[in-house]
Amino acid sequence: MVDPVELDARGYAVIPALLDRERCAALRALFDDEAAFRKTVVMERVGFGRGVYKYLAAPVPGPIAALRERLYAELLPVANRWSERLGENARYPATLAEMLARCAAAGQTRPTPLILRYRPGDHNALHQDLYGEVAFPLQATVLLSEPGPDFAGGEFVLVEQRPRKQSLVHVVPLGLGDAVVFPNAVRPVQGARGAFRTRVRHGVSELRSGERFSLGLIFHDAR
Ligand SMILES: O=C(O)CCC(=O)C(=O)O
Ligand SMILES: [Fe+2]
């Protein structure tokens, strides 16, 4: 379960052991099943960092689709509250299916769940996962490898660009199967006179050794 108080206060929250060891191993193994994916990105070629990620093809495998649906429902109240606090008054639909229908109507029809793989020297440069006008303000990443036995380095980081202040970095400690929920692009921060907006980007620091896999769950589809 996501802790909404922590999410509001810090802008991100960890869900411990969202996926068990077996599910993580199955998703790591899926990475080599080319038929499961619609697109492979070699990050170095596009300047996004170093490493490889693959977007799952439609239909997204049942367990991943179910997890995406469940997290969407949990994050929905937070998304609507953030929007209200930022004075945007966007209202997100009650279910992921309706959110994806909204994406499709805007030409965003390709699934965005992805699996990423990092090897020594690989990293993910700071970025935001926006794929068109329709966007859900929170997303999740699940760590599919175990820090220590499987890899070293490769820390998940968030950088907050605050108005009239220097940027703030958060290093999020994750264990095998843990998920981090974080802002897709911006979040409201409580100030003395109401909420203001900070711009948030995420990335992964350089992997020092081993192999690190992760599952990215974004709640809007892509063009
Ligand atoms: O590998 C990670 O921890 C981050 C992956 C990522 O950028 C994402 O899930 O959107
Ligand atoms: Fe990302």
Coordinates of C-alpha atoms and ligand atoms in Angstrom, one line a residue:
M1 CA 0.0 0.0 0.0
V2 CA 1.1 3.5 -0.8
D3 CA 1.4 5.9 2.2
P4 CA -0.4 9.0 1.0
V5 CA 0.9 11.1 3.8
E6 CA 4.5 10.3 2.9
L7 CA 3.7 10.9 -0.8
D8 CA 2.3 14.3 -0.1
A9 CA 5.1 15.3 2.3
R10 CA 8.2 14.0 0.4
G11 CA 6.9 13.7 -3.1
Y12 CA 7.7 10.0 -3.3
A13 CA 7.0 6.8 -1.3
V14 CA 8.4 3.3 -1.2
I15 CA 6.1 0.3 -1.2
P16 CA 8.2 -2.5 0.4
A17 CA 8.1 -5.9 -1.3
L18 CA 5.4 -5.1 -3.9
L19 CA 6.6 -8.1 -5.9
D20 CA 8.0 -11.3 -4.5
R21 CA 11.3 -13.0 -5.4
E22 CA 9.7 -15.4 -7.9
R23 CA 7.8 -12.6 -9.7
C24 CA 10.9 -10.5 -10.0
A25 CA 12.9 -13.5 -11.4
A26 CA 10.1 -14.1 -14.0
L27 CA 10.1 -10.5 -15.1
R28 CA 13.9 -10.5 -15.4
A29 CA 13.6 -13.6 -17.6
L30 CA 11.0 -11.9 -19.7
F31 CA 13.6 -9.4 -20.8
D32 CA 15.0 -11.9 -23.2
D33 CA 11.6 -12.9 -24.7
E34 CA 11.7 -10.6 -27.8
A35 CA 8.1 -11.4 -28.7
A36 CA 6.9 -9.8 -25.5
F37 CA 8.1 -6.3 -26.5
R38 CA 7.1 -3.7 -29.0
K39 CA 10.3 -1.6 -28.9
T40 CA 13.8 -1.8 -27.7
V41 CA 15.8 1.4 -26.8
V42 CA 19.6 1.3 -26.6
M43 CA 20.0 4.3 -24.3
E44 CA 23.4 5.3 -25.4
R45 CA 22.2 5.7 -29.0
V46 CA 19.6 8.3 -28.1
G47 CA 21.6 10.1 -25.4
F48 CA 19.5 8.9 -22.5
G49 CA 22.3 7.3 -20.6
R50 CA 23.6 3.7 -21.0
G51 CA 21.7 0.5 -20.8
V52 CA 18.8 -1.1 -22.6
Y53 CA 15.1 -0.9 -22.1
K54 CA 12.1 -2.5 -23.8
Y55 CA 8.5 -1.4 -23.9
L56 CA 6.0 -4.3 -23.5
A57 CA 3.8 -5.0 -26.5
A58 CA 0.0 -5.0 -26.3
P59 CA -1.7 -6.8 -24.7
V60 CA 0.5 -6.2 -21.6
P61 CA 0.9 -9.5 -19.7
G62 CA -1.9 -10.1 -17.2
P63 CA 0.1 -9.7 -13.9
I64 CA 1.7 -6.4 -15.1
A65 CA -1.7 -5.1 -16.4
A66 CA -3.3 -6.0 -13.1
L67 CA -0.5 -4.4 -11.0
R68 CA -0.8 -1.2 -13.2
E69 CA -4.6 -1.1 -12.7
R70 CA -4.3 -1.6 -8.9
L71 CA -1.6 1.1 -8.5
Y72 CA -3.6 3.5 -10.6
A73 CA -6.6 3.1 -8.3
E74 CA -4.4 3.7 -5.3
L75 CA -2.8 6.8 -6.7
L76 CA -5.9 8.3 -8.2
P77 CA -6.9 10.3 -5.0
V78 CA -3.4 11.6 -4.7
A79 CA -3.3 12.6 -8.4
N80 CA -6.6 14.5 -8.0
R81 CA -5.5 16.2 -4.8
W82 CA -2.2 17.3 -6.3
S83 CA -4.0 18.7 -9.3
E84 CA -6.3 20.6 -7.0
R85 CA -3.5 22.0 -4.9
L86 CA -1.7 23.2 -8.1
G87 CA -4.9 24.9 -9.2
E88 CA -5.1 22.8 -12.3
N89 CA -8.4 21.2 -11.6
A90 CA -7.7 18.2 -13.9
R91 CA -9.8 15.3 -12.8
Y92 CA -8.4 11.9 -13.6
P93 CA -10.9 9.1 -14.5
A94 CA -11.9 6.5 -11.9
T95 CA -10.2 3.5 -13.6
L96 CA -7.0 2.9 -15.6
A97 CA -9.1 1.6 -18.5
E98 CA -10.8 5.1 -18.7
M99 CA -7.4 6.8 -18.4
L100 CA -6.1 4.7 -21.3
A101 CA -9.2 5.5 -23.3
R102 CA -8.5 9.2 -22.8
C103 CA -4.9 8.6 -24.0
A104 CA -6.2 6.7 -27.1
A105 CA -8.5 9.6 -27.9
A106 CA -5.4 11.9 -28.0
G107 CA -3.5 9.4 -30.3
Q108 CA -1.6 7.8 -27.4
T109 CA -2.3 4.1 -28.1
R110 CA 1.0 2.3 -27.4
P111 CA 1.6 0.7 -24.0
T112 CA 4.3 2.2 -21.8
P113 CA 5.1 -0.4 -19.2
L114 CA 8.8 -1.2 -19.7
I115 CA 11.6 -3.4 -18.4
L116 CA 15.1 -1.9 -18.0
R117 CA 18.5 -3.6 -17.8
Y118 CA 21.7 -2.0 -16.5
R119 CA 25.2 -3.5 -16.6
P120 CA 28.5 -2.1 -15.2
G121 CA 28.9 1.5 -16.3
D122 CA 25.2 1.8 -17.3
H123 CA 23.0 4.6 -15.9
N124 CA 19.8 6.4 -16.7
A125 CA 20.1 10.2 -17.2
L126 CA 17.6 12.5 -15.4
H127 CA 14.4 12.5 -17.3
Q128 CA 10.6 12.7 -17.3
D129 CA 8.4 10.0 -19.0
L130 CA 5.9 12.2 -20.9
Y131 CA 4.6 10.8 -24.1
G132 CA 2.0 13.3 -25.3
E133 CA -0.5 15.8 -23.9
V134 CA -2.3 13.2 -21.7
A135 CA -0.3 12.4 -18.6
F136 CA -1.0 10.9 -15.2
P137 CA 1.0 12.8 -12.5
L138 CA 2.5 9.8 -10.7
Q139 CA 4.4 6.7 -11.8
A140 CA 6.1 3.7 -10.2
T141 CA 9.3 1.7 -10.7
V142 CA 9.8 -1.7 -9.2
L143 CA 13.3 -3.0 -8.5
L144 CA 13.6 -6.5 -10.0
S145 CA 17.2 -7.3 -8.8
E146 CA 18.7 -7.4 -5.3
P147 CA 21.2 -4.8 -4.2
G148 CA 24.3 -6.5 -2.9
P149 CA 24.1 -10.0 -4.3
D150 CA 23.0 -8.9 -7.8
F151 CA 24.5 -5.4 -8.2
A152 CA 26.3 -2.4 -6.7
G153 CA 25.7 1.3 -7.5
G154 CA 22.7 1.9 -9.6
E155 CA 20.8 4.1 -7.2
F156 CA 17.3 5.4 -8.0
V157 CA 17.4 9.2 -7.7
L158 CA 14.9 12.1 -7.9
V159 CA 15.9 15.7 -8.5
E160 CA 13.5 18.5 -7.6
Q161 CA 13.9 21.8 -9.3
R162 CA 12.5 24.3 -6.8
P163 CA 11.5 27.8 -7.8
R164 CA 14.1 30.4 -6.6
K165 CA 16.1 27.7 -4.9
Q166 CA 18.8 25.2 -5.9
S167 CA 17.9 21.7 -6.9
L168 CA 17.4 19.0 -4.3
V169 CA 18.4 15.3 -4.8
H170 CA 16.7 12.3 -3.2
V171 CA 18.5 8.9 -3.3
V172 CA 15.8 6.3 -2.8
P173 CA 16.9 3.1 -1.1
L174 CA 15.2 0.1 -2.7
G175 CA 15.3 -3.6 -2.0
L176 CA 14.4 -6.5 -4.3
G177 CA 10.7 -6.2 -5.3
D178 CA 10.3 -2.8 -3.7
A179 CA 8.5 -0.1 -5.7
V180 CA 9.0 3.7 -5.6
V181 CA 6.1 5.9 -6.4
F182 CA 7.1 9.4 -7.6
P183 CA 6.0 12.4 -9.6
N184 CA 5.9 12.0 -13.4
A185 CA 6.8 15.7 -14.0
V186 CA 5.8 18.1 -11.2
R187 CA 4.5 18.1 -7.6
P188 CA 2.9 20.5 -5.2
V189 CA 5.0 21.6 -2.2
Q190 CA 3.4 23.4 0.7
G191 CA 4.8 26.9 1.1
A192 CA 3.9 29.7 3.5
R193 CA 1.2 31.0 1.1
G194 CA -0.2 27.9 -0.5
A195 CA 1.3 25.2 -2.6
F196 CA 3.9 25.8 -5.3
R197 CA 5.1 23.6 -8.1
T198 CA 8.5 21.9 -8.3
R199 CA 9.7 20.1 -11.4
V200 CA 10.8 16.6 -10.7
R201 CA 13.1 14.4 -12.8
H202 CA 14.3 10.8 -12.1
G203 CA 17.2 8.7 -13.1
V204 CA 19.6 5.9 -12.0
S205 CA 23.3 6.5 -11.0
E206 CA 26.0 4.5 -12.6
L207 CA 26.0 0.7 -12.0
R208 CA 29.4 -0.3 -10.5
S209 CA 29.0 -4.1 -10.8
G210 CA 26.5 -6.8 -11.6
E211 CA 23.2 -6.5 -13.3
R212 CA 20.1 -4.5 -12.4
F213 CA 16.6 -4.9 -13.8
S214 CA 13.6 -2.7 -13.1
L215 CA 10.0 -2.5 -14.2
G216 CA 8.6 0.9 -15.0
L217 CA 4.8 1.5 -14.7
I218 CA 3.6 4.7 -16.3
F219 CA -0.2 5.3 -16.3
H220 CA -0.5 7.0 -19.7
D221 CA 0.2 5.4 -23.0
A222 CA 2.4 6.8 -25.8
R223 CA 2.0 8.1 -29.3
Ligands
LIG1 O1 15.6 1.8 -13.5 C1 15.0 2.6 -12.7 O2 15.0 2.4 -11.5 C2 14.3 3.8 -13.3 C3 13.6 3.4 -14.5 C4 12.8 4.5 -15.1 O3 13.3 5.5 -15.6 C5 11.3 4.4 -15.1 O4 10.8 3.4 -14.5 O5 10.6 5.3 -15.6
FE2 FE 11.7 6.8 -16.4

